[in-house]
Amino acid sequence: MNHLEQLRYLILAAQREGNRVLQQELAPLGLTPAQSEALRILGENESLTLTGLGEMLVCESGTNPSRLVDRLVISGLVRRNPGSGDRRQIELSLTESGREMEVRVRAIEAQLYELMAGALPDPSVMDMIRALKTITAGSPSGIALTRRIGSATEVTKP
Amino acid sequence: MNHLEQLRYLILAAQREGNRVLQQELAPLGLTPAQSEALRILGENESLTLTGLGEMLVCESGTNPSRLVDRLVISGLVRRNPGSGDRRQIELSLTESGREMEVRVRAIEAQLYELMAGALPDPSVMDMIRALKTITAGSPSGIALTRRIGSATEVTKP
DNA sequence: TGTCATAAGATGACACAACATACAATCCGA
DNA sequence: TCGGATTGTATGTTGTGTCATCTTATGACA
């Protein structure tokens, strides 16, 4: 098996493992990893539209996350508000319960990152980030992530 | 967004992007990436059982790939043979058409690896492999990959 | 040898993930 | 301003991906 093939499968395996761990921790909250990603994004961005959310989701990049939001609405974590202005749009916002859940999600993710920090030395992390950025540059998921990072730094800026 | 969070999403994005490219190339053959992985494994291992195949699949690690095989059988690429010995088992083998398809899949994967080679310098690949191995060590997908690499080297050995 | 735990495979259920299509609201150019 | 293109959302379809459960065959042990 050549090195690049091995790398491809290792990336798949790492993704699966991260998801598996996250899923185990999120299950008691009745959440899936995809739902938690949406919650985090909605926690950081006030009144996104459905398309706006879809453009920041790394999972489900490309299509609109209508059904993902359906389940969050059913769970009482998200509200669909009629768009101000354009009547085709909806504006998404976290409910009170959704905001509480988002805090718990953050704590669970922090646990995962501690686990990763224990397994990976810092410089190795920076190297991987650089390499993976070149791989994903220009791809739908890569663009989604860039948009998301962009919006996150906006929030932390003064 | 902290570095490990970014790494987690980059791994997800890289996996999605690899899948997307592969899917585009495989679609004309009527195959999905998961199906192509199974074909490749069955091409390298004679008369695996369903569980045996499942233990080498990085995608779908954990459960048995009964339904994945269903579709390959329907497409006429794989045969389910009654197990010799244990009557609960089935033994999987590629049909003639399956063997041809597996050759074409190999060519398509080779294209993808050329694409990756163009984007990633060699030492960076080796670094990532080392880092990702530590992340996936002991996980179901990581174990599946180890098993698969093990069986592949067996084949190329004298 | 009878019985009970275990293993292989199939299948039901639910949630993605990616494609396509449908429908209504908006936009834009003649 | 009218009519067609475009956009935002919803939904149908197919194929995973994961968990749970079922059936049958095997194995182990009293």
XYZ file of C-alpha atoms in Angstrom, chain B residues 65-157:
93
model
C -21.254 -4.846 5.675
C -24.219 -6.998 4.701
C -26.050 -4.249 2.842
C -22.945 -2.884 1.179
C -22.356 -6.368 -0.225
C -26.034 -6.582 -1.184
C -25.573 -3.782 -3.687
C -22.372 -5.234 -5.091
C -24.183 -8.540 -5.596
C -27.099 -6.771 -7.294
C -24.605 -4.994 -9.571
C -23.162 -8.377 -10.466
C -19.699 -7.583 -9.121
C -19.590 -9.936 -6.136
C -20.811 -13.451 -5.378
C -22.000 -14.735 -2.011
C -20.825 -18.338 -1.769
C -22.054 -20.620 1.002
C -19.298 -21.084 3.535
C -17.274 -24.251 3.400
C -17.260 -25.663 6.903
C -19.274 -23.235 9.006
C -22.745 -23.030 7.533
C -23.379 -19.616 9.094
C -20.629 -17.988 7.084
C -20.647 -16.847 3.492
C -17.548 -16.504 1.374
C -17.289 -13.491 -0.899
C -15.610 -13.502 -4.281
C -15.407 -11.107 -7.202
C -17.185 -12.063 -10.392
C -15.374 -11.634 -13.683
C -17.078 -8.275 -14.074
C -16.071 -7.403 -10.513
C -12.441 -8.123 -11.283
C -12.550 -5.840 -14.306
C -14.173 -3.122 -12.249
C -11.521 -3.432 -9.579
C -8.805 -2.726 -12.158
C -10.614 0.407 -13.245
C -11.036 1.484 -9.629
C -7.288 1.134 -9.106
C -6.634 3.440 -12.051
C -9.024 6.052 -10.693
C -7.449 5.921 -7.251
C -4.016 6.326 -8.822
C -5.245 9.591 -10.383
C -6.306 10.827 -6.968
C -2.921 9.992 -5.501
C -1.192 11.937 -8.255
C -3.354 14.893 -7.370
C -2.360 14.547 -3.710
C 1.310 14.103 -4.566
C 1.203 17.396 -6.438
C -0.144 19.216 -3.407
C 1.921 17.588 -0.648
C 5.696 17.341 -0.331
C 6.945 13.861 0.570
C 8.283 14.601 4.073
C 5.008 16.243 4.965
C 3.196 13.063 3.976
C 5.386 10.950 6.222
C 4.875 13.343 9.132
C 1.128 13.230 8.745
C 1.121 9.455 8.544
C 3.051 9.257 11.794
C 0.770 11.732 13.552
C -2.458 10.207 12.301
C -1.295 6.750 13.305
C -0.970 7.883 16.896
C -4.442 9.408 16.770
C -6.095 6.316 15.338
C -4.119 3.708 17.253
C -6.546 1.411 19.026
C -9.654 2.801 17.348
C -11.922 0.530 15.308
C -11.068 2.219 11.997
C -7.386 2.309 12.879
C -7.411 -1.405 13.653
C -9.228 -2.116 10.391
C -6.577 -0.209 8.480
C -3.767 -2.052 10.252
C -5.379 -5.359 9.356
C -5.744 -4.266 5.779
C -2.154 -3.104 5.457
C -1.053 -6.356 7.029
C -2.934 -8.449 4.508
C -1.731 -6.298 1.619
C 1.941 -6.750 2.478
C 1.365 -10.470 2.808
C 0.231 -10.529 -0.794
C 3.260 -8.658 -2.105
C 5.665 -10.755 -0.070
